[in-house]
PDB file of C-alpha atoms in Angstrom:
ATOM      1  CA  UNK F  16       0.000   0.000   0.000  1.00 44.00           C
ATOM      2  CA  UNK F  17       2.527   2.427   0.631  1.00 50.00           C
ATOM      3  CA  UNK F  18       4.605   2.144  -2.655  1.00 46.00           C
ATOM      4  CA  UNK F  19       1.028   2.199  -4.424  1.00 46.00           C
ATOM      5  CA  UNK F  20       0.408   5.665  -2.552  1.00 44.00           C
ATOM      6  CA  UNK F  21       3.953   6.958  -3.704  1.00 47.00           C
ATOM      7  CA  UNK F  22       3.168   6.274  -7.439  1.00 46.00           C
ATOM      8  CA  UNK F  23      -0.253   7.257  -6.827  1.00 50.00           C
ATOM      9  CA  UNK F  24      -0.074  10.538  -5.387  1.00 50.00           C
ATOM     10  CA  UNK F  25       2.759  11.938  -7.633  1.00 50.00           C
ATOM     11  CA  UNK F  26       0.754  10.332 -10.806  1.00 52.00           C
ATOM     12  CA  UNK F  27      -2.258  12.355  -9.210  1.00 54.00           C
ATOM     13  CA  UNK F  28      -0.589  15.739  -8.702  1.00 53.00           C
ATOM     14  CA  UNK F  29       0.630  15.810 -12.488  1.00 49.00           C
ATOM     15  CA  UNK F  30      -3.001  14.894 -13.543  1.00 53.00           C
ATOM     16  CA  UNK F  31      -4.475  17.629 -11.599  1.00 50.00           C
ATOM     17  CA  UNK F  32      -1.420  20.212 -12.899  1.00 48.00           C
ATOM     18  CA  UNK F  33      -2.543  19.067 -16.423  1.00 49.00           C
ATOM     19  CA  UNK F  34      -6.460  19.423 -15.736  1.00 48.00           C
ATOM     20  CA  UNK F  35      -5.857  23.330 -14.280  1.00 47.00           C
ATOM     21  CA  UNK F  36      -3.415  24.439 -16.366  1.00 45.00           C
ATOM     22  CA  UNK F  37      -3.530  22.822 -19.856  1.00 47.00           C
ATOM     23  CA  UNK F  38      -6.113  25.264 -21.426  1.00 50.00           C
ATOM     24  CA  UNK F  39      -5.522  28.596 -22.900  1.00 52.00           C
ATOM     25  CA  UNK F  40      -7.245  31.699 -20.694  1.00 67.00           C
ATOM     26  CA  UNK F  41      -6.300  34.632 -22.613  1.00 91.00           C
ATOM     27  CA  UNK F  42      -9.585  36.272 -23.275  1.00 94.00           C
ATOM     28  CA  UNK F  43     -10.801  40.234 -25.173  1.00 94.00           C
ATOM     29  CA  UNK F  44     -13.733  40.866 -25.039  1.00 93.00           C
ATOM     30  CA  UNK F  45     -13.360  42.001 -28.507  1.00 95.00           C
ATOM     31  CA  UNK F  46     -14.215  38.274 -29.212  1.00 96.00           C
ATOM     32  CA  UNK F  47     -18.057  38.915 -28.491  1.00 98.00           C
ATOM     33  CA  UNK F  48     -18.493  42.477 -30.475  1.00 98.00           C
ATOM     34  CA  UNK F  49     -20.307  42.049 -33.048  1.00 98.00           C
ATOM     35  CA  UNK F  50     -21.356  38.295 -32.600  1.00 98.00           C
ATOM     36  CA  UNK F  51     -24.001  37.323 -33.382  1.00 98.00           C
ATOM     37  CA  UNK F  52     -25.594  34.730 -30.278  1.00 98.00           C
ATOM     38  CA  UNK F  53     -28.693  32.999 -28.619  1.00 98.00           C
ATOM     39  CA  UNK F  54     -28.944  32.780 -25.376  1.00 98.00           C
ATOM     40  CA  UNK F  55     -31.362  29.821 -24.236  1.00 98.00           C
ATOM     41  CA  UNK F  56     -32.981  30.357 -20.564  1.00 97.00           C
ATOM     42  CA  UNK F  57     -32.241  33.516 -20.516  1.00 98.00           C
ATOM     43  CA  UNK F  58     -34.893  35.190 -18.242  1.00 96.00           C
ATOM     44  CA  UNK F  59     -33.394  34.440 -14.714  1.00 96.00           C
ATOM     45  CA  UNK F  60     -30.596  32.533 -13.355  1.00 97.00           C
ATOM     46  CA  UNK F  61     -26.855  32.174 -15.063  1.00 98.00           C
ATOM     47  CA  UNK F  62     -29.175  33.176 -18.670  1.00 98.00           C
ATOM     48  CA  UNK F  63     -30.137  36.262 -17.436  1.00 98.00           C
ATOM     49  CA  UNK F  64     -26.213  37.179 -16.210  1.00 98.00           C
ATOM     50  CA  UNK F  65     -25.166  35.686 -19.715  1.00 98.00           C
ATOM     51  CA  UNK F  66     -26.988  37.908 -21.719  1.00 98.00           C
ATOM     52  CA  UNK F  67     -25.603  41.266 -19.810  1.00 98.00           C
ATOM     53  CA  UNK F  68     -22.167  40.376 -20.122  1.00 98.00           C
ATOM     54  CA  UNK F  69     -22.763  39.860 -23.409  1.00 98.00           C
ATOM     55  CA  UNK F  70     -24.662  42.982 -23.968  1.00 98.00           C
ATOM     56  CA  UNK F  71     -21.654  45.077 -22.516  1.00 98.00           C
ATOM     57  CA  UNK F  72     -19.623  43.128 -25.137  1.00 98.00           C
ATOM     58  CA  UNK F  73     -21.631  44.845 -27.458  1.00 98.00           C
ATOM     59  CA  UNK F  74     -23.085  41.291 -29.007  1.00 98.00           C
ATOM     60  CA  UNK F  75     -26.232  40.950 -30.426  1.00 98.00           C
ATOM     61  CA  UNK F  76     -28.490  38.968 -28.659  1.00 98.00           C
ATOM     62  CA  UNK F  77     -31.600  36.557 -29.024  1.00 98.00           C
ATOM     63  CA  UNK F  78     -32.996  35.439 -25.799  1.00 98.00           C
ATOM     64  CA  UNK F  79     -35.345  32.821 -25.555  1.00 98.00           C
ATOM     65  CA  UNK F  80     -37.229  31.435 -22.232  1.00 97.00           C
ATOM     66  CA  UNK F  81     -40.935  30.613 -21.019  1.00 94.00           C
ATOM     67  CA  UNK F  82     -41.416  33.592 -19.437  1.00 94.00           C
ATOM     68  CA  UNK F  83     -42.653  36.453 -22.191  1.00 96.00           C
ATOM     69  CA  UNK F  84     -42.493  39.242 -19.227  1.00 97.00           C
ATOM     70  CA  UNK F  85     -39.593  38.718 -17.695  1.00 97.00           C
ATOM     71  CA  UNK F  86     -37.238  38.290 -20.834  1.00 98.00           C
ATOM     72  CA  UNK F  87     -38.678  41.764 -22.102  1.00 98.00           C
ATOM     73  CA  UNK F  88     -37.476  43.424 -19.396  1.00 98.00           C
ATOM     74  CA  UNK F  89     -33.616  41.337 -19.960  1.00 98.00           C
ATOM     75  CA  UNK F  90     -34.138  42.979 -23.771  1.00 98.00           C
ATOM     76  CA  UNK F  91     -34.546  46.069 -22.359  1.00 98.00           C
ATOM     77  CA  UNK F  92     -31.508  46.126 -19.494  1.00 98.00           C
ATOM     78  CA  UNK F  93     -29.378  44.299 -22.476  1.00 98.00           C
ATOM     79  CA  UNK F  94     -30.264  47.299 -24.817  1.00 98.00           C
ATOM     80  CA  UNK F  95     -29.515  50.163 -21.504  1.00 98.00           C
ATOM     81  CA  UNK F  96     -26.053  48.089 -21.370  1.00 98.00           C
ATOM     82  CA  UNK F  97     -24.603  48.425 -25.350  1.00 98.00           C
ATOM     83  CA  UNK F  98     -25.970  45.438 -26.900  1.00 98.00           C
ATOM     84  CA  UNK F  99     -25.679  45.599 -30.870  1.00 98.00           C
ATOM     85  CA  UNK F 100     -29.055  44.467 -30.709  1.00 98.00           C
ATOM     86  CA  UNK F 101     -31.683  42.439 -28.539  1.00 98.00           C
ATOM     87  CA  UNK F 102     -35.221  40.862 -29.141  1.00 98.00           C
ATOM     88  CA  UNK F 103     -36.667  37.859 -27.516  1.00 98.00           C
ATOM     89  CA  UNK F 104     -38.456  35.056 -28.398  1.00 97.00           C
ATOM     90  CA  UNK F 105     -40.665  32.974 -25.780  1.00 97.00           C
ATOM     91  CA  UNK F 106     -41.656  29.304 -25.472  1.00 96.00           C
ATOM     92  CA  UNK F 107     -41.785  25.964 -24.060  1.00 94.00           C
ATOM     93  CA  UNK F 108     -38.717  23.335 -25.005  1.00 96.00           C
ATOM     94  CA  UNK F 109     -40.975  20.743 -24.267  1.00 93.00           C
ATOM     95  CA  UNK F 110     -41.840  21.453 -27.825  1.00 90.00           C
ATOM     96  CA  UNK F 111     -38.112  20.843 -30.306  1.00 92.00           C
ATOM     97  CA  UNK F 112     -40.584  22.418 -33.034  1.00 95.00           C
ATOM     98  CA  UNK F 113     -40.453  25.318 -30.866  1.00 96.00           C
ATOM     99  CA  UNK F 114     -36.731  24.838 -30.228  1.00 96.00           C
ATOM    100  CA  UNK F 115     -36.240  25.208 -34.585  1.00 96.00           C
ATOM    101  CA  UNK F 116     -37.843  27.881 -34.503  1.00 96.00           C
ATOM    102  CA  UNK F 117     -35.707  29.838 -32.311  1.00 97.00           C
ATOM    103  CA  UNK F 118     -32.860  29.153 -34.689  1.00 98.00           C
ATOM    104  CA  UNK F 119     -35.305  29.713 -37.548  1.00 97.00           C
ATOM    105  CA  UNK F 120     -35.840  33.251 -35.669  1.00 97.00           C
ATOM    106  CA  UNK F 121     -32.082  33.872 -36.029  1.00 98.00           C
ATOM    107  CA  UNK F 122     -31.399  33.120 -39.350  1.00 98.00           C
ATOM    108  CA  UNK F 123     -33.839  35.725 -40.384  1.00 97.00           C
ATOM    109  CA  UNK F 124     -32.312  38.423 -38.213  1.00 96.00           C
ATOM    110  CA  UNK F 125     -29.372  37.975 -38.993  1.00 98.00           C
ATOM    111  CA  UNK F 126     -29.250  35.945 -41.947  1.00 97.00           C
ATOM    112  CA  UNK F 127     -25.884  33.609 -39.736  1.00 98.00           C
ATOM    113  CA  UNK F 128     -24.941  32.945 -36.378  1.00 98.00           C
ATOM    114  CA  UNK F 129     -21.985  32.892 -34.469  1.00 98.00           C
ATOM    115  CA  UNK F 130     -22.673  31.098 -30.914  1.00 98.00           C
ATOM    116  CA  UNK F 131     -25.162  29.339 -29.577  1.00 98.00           C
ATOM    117  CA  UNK F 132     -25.302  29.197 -26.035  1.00 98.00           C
ATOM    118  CA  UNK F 133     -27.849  25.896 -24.744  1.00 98.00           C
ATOM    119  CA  UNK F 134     -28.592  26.813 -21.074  1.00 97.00           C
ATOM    120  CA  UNK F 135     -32.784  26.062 -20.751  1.00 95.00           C
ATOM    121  CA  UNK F 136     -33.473  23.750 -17.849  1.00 91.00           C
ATOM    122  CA  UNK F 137     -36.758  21.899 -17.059  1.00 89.00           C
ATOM    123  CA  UNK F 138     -38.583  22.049 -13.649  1.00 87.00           C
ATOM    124  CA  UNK F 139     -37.738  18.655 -11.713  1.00 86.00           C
ATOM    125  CA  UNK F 140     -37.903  17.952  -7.915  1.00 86.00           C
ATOM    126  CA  UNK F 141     -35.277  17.418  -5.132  1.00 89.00           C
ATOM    127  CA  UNK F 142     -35.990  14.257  -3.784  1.00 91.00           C
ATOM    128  CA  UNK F 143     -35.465  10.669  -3.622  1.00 92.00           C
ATOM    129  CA  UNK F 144     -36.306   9.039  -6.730  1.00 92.00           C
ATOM    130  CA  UNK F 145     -40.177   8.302  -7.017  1.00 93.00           C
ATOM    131  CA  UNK F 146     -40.759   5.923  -9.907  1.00 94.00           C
ATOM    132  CA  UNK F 147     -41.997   8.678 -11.975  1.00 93.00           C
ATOM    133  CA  UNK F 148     -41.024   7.875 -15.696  1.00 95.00           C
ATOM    134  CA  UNK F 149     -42.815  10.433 -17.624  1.00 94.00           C
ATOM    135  CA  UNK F 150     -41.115  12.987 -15.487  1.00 93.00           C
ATOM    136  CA  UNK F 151     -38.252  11.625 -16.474  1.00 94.00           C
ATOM    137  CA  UNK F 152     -39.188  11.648 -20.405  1.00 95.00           C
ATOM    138  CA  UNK F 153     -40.565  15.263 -20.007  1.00 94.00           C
ATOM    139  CA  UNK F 154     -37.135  16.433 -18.548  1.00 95.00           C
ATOM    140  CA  UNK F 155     -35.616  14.724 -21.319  1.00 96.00           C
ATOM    141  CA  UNK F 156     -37.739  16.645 -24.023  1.00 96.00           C
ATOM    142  CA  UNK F 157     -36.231  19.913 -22.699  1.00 96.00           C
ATOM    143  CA  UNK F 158     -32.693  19.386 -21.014  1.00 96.00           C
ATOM    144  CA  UNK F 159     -31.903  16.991 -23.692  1.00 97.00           C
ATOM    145  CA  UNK F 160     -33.808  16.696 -27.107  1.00 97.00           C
ATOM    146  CA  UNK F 161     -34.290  20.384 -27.575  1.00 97.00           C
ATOM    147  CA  UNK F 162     -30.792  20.739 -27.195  1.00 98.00           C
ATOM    148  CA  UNK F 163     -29.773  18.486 -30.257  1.00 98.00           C
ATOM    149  CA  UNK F 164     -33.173  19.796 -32.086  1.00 97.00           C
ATOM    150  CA  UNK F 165     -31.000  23.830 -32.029  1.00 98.00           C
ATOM    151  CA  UNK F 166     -28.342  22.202 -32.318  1.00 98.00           C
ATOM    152  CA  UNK F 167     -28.777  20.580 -35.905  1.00 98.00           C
ATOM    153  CA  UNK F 168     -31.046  23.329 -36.796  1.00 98.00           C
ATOM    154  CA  UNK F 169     -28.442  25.910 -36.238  1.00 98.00           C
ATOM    155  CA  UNK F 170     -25.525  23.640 -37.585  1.00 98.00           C
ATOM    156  CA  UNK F 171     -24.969  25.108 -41.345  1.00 98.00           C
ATOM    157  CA  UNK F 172     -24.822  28.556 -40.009  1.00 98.00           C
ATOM    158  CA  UNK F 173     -22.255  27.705 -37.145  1.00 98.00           C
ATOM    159  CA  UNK F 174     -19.872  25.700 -40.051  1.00 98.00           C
ATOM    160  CA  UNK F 175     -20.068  28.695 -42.260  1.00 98.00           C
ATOM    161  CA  UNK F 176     -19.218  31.554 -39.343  1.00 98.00           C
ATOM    162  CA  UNK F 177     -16.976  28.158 -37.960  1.00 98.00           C
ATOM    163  CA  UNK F 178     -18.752  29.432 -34.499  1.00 98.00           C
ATOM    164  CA  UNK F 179     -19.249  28.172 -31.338  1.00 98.00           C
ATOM    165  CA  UNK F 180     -21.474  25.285 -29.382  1.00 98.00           C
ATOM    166  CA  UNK F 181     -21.872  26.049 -25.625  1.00 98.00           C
ATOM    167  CA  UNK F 182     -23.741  23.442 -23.733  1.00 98.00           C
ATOM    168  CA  UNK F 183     -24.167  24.074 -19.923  1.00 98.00           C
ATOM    169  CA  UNK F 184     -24.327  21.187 -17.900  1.00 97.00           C
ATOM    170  CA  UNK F 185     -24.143  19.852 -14.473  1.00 96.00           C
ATOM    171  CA  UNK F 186     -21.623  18.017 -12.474  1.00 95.00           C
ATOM    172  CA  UNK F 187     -24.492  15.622 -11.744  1.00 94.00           C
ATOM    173  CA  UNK F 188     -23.863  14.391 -15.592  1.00 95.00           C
ATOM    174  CA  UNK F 189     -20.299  13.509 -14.783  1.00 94.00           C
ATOM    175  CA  UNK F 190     -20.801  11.524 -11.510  1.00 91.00           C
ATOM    176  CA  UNK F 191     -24.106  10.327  -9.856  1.00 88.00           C
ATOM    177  CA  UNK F 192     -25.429  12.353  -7.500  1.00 88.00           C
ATOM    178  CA  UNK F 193     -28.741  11.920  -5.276  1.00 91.00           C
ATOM    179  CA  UNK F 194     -32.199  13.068  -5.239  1.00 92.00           C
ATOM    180  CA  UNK F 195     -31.482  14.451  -8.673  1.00 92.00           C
ATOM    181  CA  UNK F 196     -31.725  11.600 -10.408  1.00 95.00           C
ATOM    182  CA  UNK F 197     -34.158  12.385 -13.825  1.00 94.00           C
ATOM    183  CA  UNK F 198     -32.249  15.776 -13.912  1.00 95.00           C
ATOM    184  CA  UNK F 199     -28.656  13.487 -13.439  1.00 95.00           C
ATOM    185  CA  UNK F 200     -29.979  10.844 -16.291  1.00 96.00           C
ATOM    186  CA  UNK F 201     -30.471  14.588 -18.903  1.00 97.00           C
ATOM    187  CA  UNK F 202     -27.009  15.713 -17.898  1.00 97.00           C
ATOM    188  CA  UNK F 203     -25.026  12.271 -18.868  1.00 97.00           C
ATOM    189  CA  UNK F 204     -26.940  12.389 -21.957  1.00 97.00           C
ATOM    190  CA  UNK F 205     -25.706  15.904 -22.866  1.00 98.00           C
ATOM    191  CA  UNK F 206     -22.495  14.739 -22.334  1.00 97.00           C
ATOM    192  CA  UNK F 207     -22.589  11.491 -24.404  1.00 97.00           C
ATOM    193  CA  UNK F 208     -24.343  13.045 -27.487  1.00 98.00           C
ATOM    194  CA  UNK F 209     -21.921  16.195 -27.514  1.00 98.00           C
ATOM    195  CA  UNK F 210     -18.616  14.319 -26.779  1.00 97.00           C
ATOM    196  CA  UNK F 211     -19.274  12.388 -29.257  1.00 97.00           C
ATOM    197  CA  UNK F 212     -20.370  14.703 -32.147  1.00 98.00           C
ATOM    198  CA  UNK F 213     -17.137  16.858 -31.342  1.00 98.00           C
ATOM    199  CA  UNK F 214     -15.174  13.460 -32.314  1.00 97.00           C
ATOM    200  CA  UNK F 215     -16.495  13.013 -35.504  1.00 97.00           C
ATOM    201  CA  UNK F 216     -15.956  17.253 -36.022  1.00 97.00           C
ATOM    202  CA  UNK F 217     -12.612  16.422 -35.541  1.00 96.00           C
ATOM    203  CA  UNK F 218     -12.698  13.296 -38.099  1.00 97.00           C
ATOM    204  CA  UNK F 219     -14.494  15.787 -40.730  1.00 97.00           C
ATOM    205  CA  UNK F 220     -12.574  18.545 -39.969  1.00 97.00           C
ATOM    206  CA  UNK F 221     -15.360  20.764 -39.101  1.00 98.00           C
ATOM    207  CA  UNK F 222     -14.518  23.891 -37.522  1.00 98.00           C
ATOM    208  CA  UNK F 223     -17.377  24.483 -35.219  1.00 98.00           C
ATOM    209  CA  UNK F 224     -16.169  24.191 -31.760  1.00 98.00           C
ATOM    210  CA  UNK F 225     -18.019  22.418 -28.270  1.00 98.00           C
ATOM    211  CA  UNK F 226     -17.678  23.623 -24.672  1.00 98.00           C
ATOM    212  CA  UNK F 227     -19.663  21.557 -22.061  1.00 98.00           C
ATOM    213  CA  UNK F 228     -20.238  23.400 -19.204  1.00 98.00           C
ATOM    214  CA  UNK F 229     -19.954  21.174 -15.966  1.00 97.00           C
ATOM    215  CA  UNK F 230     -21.414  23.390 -13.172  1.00 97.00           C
ATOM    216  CA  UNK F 231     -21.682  22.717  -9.639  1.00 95.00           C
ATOM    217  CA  UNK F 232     -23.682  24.400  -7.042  1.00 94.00           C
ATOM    218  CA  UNK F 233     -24.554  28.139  -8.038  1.00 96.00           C
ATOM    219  CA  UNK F 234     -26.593  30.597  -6.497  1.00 95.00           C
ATOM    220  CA  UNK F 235     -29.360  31.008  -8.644  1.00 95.00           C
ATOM    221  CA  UNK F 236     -32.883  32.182  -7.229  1.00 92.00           C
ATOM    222  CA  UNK F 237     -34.564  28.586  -8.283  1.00 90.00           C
ATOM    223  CA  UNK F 238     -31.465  26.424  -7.216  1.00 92.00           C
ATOM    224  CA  UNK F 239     -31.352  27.876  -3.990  1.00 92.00           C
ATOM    225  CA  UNK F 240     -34.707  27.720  -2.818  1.00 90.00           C
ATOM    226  CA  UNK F 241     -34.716  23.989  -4.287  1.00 87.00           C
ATOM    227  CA  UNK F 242     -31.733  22.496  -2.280  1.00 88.00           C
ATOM    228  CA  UNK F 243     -30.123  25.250  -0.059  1.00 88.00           C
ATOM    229  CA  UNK F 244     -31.896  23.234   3.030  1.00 89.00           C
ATOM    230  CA  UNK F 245     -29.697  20.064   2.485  1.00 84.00           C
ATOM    231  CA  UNK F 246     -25.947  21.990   1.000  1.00 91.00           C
ATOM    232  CA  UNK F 247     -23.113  22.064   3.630  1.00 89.00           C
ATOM    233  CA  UNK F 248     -21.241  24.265   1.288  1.00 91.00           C
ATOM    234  CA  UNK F 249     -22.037  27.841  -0.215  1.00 94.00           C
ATOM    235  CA  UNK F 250     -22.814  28.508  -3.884  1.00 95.00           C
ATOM    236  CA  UNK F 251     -20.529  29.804  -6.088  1.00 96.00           C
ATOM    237  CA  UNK F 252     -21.323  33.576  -8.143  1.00 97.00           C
ATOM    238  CA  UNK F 253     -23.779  33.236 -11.036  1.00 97.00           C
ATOM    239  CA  UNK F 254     -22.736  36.411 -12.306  1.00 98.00           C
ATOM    240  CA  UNK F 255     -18.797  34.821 -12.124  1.00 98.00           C
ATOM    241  CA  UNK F 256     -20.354  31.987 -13.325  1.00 98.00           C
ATOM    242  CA  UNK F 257     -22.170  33.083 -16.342  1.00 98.00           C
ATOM    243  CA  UNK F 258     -18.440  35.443 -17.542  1.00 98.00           C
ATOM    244  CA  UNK F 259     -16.567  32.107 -17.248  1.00 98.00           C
ATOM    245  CA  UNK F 260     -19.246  30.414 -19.338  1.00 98.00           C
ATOM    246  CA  UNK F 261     -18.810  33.243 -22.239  1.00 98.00           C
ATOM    247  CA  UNK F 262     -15.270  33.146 -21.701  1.00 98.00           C
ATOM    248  CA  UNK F 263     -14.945  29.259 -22.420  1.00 98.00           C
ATOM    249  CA  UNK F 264     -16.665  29.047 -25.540  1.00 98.00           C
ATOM    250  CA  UNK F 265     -14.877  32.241 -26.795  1.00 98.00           C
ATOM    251  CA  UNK F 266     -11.478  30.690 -26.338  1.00 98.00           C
ATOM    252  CA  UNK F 267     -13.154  26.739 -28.063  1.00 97.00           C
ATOM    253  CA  UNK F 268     -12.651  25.639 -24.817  1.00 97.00           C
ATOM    254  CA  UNK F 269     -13.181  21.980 -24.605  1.00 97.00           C
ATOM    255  CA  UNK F 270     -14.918  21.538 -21.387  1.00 97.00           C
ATOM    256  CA  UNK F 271     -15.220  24.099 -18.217  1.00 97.00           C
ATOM    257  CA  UNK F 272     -15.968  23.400 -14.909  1.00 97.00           C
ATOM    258  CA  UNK F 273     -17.046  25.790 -12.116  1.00 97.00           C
ATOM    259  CA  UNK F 274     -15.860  26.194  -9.373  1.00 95.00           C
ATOM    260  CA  UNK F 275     -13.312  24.675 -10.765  1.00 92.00           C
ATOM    261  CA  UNK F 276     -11.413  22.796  -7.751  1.00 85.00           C
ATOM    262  CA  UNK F 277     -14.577  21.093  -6.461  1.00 88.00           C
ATOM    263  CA  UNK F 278     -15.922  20.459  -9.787  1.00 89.00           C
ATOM    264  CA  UNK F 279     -12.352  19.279 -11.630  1.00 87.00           C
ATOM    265  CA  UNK F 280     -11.551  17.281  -8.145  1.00 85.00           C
ATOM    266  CA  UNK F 281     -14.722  15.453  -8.262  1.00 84.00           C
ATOM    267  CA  UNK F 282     -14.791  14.420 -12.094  1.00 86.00           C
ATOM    268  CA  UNK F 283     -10.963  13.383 -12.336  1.00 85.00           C
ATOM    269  CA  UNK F 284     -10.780  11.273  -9.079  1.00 86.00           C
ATOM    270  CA  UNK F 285     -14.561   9.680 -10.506  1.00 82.00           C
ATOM    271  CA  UNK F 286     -12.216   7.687 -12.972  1.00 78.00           C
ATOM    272  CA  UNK F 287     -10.086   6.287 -10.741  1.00 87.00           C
ATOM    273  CA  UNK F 288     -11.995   5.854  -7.314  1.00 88.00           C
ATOM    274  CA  UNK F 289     -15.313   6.145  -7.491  1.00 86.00           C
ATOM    275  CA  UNK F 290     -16.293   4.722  -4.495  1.00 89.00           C
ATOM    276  CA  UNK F 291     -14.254   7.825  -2.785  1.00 85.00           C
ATOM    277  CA  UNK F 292     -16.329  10.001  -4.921  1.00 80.00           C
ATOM    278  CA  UNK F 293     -19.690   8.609  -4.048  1.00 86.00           C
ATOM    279  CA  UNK F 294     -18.580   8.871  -0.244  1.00 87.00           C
ATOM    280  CA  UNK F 295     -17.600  12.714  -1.023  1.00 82.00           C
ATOM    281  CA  UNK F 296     -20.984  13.494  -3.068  1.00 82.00           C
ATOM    282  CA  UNK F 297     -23.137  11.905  -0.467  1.00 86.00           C
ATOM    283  CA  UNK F 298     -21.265  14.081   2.389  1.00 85.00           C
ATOM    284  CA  UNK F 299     -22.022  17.159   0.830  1.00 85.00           C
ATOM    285  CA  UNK F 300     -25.540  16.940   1.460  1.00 81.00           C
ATOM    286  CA  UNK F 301     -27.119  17.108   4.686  1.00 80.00           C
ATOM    287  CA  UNK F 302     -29.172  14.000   4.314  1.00 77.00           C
ATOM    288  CA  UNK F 303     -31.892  14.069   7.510  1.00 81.00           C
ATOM    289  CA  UNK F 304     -32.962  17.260   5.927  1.00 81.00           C
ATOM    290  CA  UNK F 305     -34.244  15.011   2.913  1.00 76.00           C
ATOM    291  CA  UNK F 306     -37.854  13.730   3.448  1.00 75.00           C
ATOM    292  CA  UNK F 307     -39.277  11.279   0.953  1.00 70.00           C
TER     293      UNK F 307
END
């Protein structure tokens, strides 16, 4: 055991100096003017933050959420902050005709497009799991489906500007986690379908890049009220949150993951002891607060 650890832990430390420091991080914000992007579940939450950094980037903007009031009032802060220009469009993902049409919506606007930022999230519980499998196929209409419906739809545009693909995603699709687990199932899903489409980019030389946004516990309104009750440990900055996000798929990031040393911790050691991992996720939670 104790040669293992001293192969081990060096082995480790030179993984985890590879995983920090391997990607590029010079960013100019002169990357966004100009662009032209869509912003997915954009009225609240890391969307909302999204779409004003982008706006002071001077990008312009389609937004696109459920909520018709609240995303024109975004427009309108977007336009107050020096967005190129900013209009809305609102809707269900439940509906990947709907989801078309957003890119649809774009291409008339603008006749291209230059980023498409996937961020929409459907309303599931925090709870142990209860059997409920149309739940778990309506969550998979919008975290999931929709998301490849815009994404194919908007695919001839993004080859010709050779844009950019952001996909935000959870650390809950890189290792299991409880009382999640419909939302958990999306997330994997995400990162299966995504992975593997940016392999066979690479094989056709297409130069349309992917960034898959592994997230962990941020302090959105509707995150917050769902699980603050059973988190030991803070949450992290949307507004941080959402500038990292913009940064990452500026720079063709392959993957980011915020906060990065719980996040990157979590899904490296996953691969080689998962049984640590589990122990780590489950401790994180403050399980008797968790009623069935």
């Amino acid at each position: 055991m104790g040669l293992l650890l001293k192969v081990f832990m060096p082995l480790l430390g030179v993984a985890l100096a590879f995983y920090f420091y391997s990607t590029p991080t010079t960013f100019n914000e002169e990357m966004l003017r100009g662009k032209r992007v869509v912003v997915t579940g954009a009225s609240a939450g890391i969307g909302e933050q999204m779409a004003y950094h982008l706006a002071r980037m001077e990008a312009h903007l389609l937004l696109t959420a459920r909520t018709e009031a609240k995303l024109q009032k975004v427009v309108e802060r977007c336009l107050e902050l020096g967005a190129a220009s900013a209009s809305y469009v609102s809707g269900s993902m439940e509906d990947t005709t709907f989801a078309e049409s957003v890119v649809k919506q774009a291409e008339n606007s603008w006749g291209g497009l230059d980023m498409l930022i996937l961020n929409h999230l459907g309303d599931s519980y925090f709870n142990y799991f209860d059997g409920d499998v149309k739940q778990v196929r309506k969550l998979l209409e919008i975290n999931f489906l929709s998301f490849v419906a815009m994404t194919v739809s908007a695919l001839p545009m993004l080859k010709e500007s050779e844009g950019n693909i952001v996909v935000v995603s959870s650390v809950a699709g890189k290792t299991g986690s409880p009382f999640i687990v419909p939302y958990s199932a999306t997330k994997f899903a995400l990162d299966g379908f995504f992975s593997s489409l940016r392999q066979e980019f690479i094989i056709e030389k297409v130069n349309v890049s992917i960034t898959l946004c592994i997230l962990g516990y941020i302090n959105t309104e509707n995150t917050v009220r769902a699980v603050s009750h059973a988190m030991k440990d803070p949450p992290a900055p949307k507004e941080e949150c959402a500038l990292e996000i913009i940064k990452s798929g500026a720079l063709r990031q392959r993957e980011l993951y915020y906060p990065p040393w719980t996040v990157r911790r979590l899904v490296l050691l996953r691969s080689i002891i998962p049984e640590f991992v589990d122990s780590l996720v489950i401790s994180s939670y403050k399980v008797e607060n968790i009623r069935r």
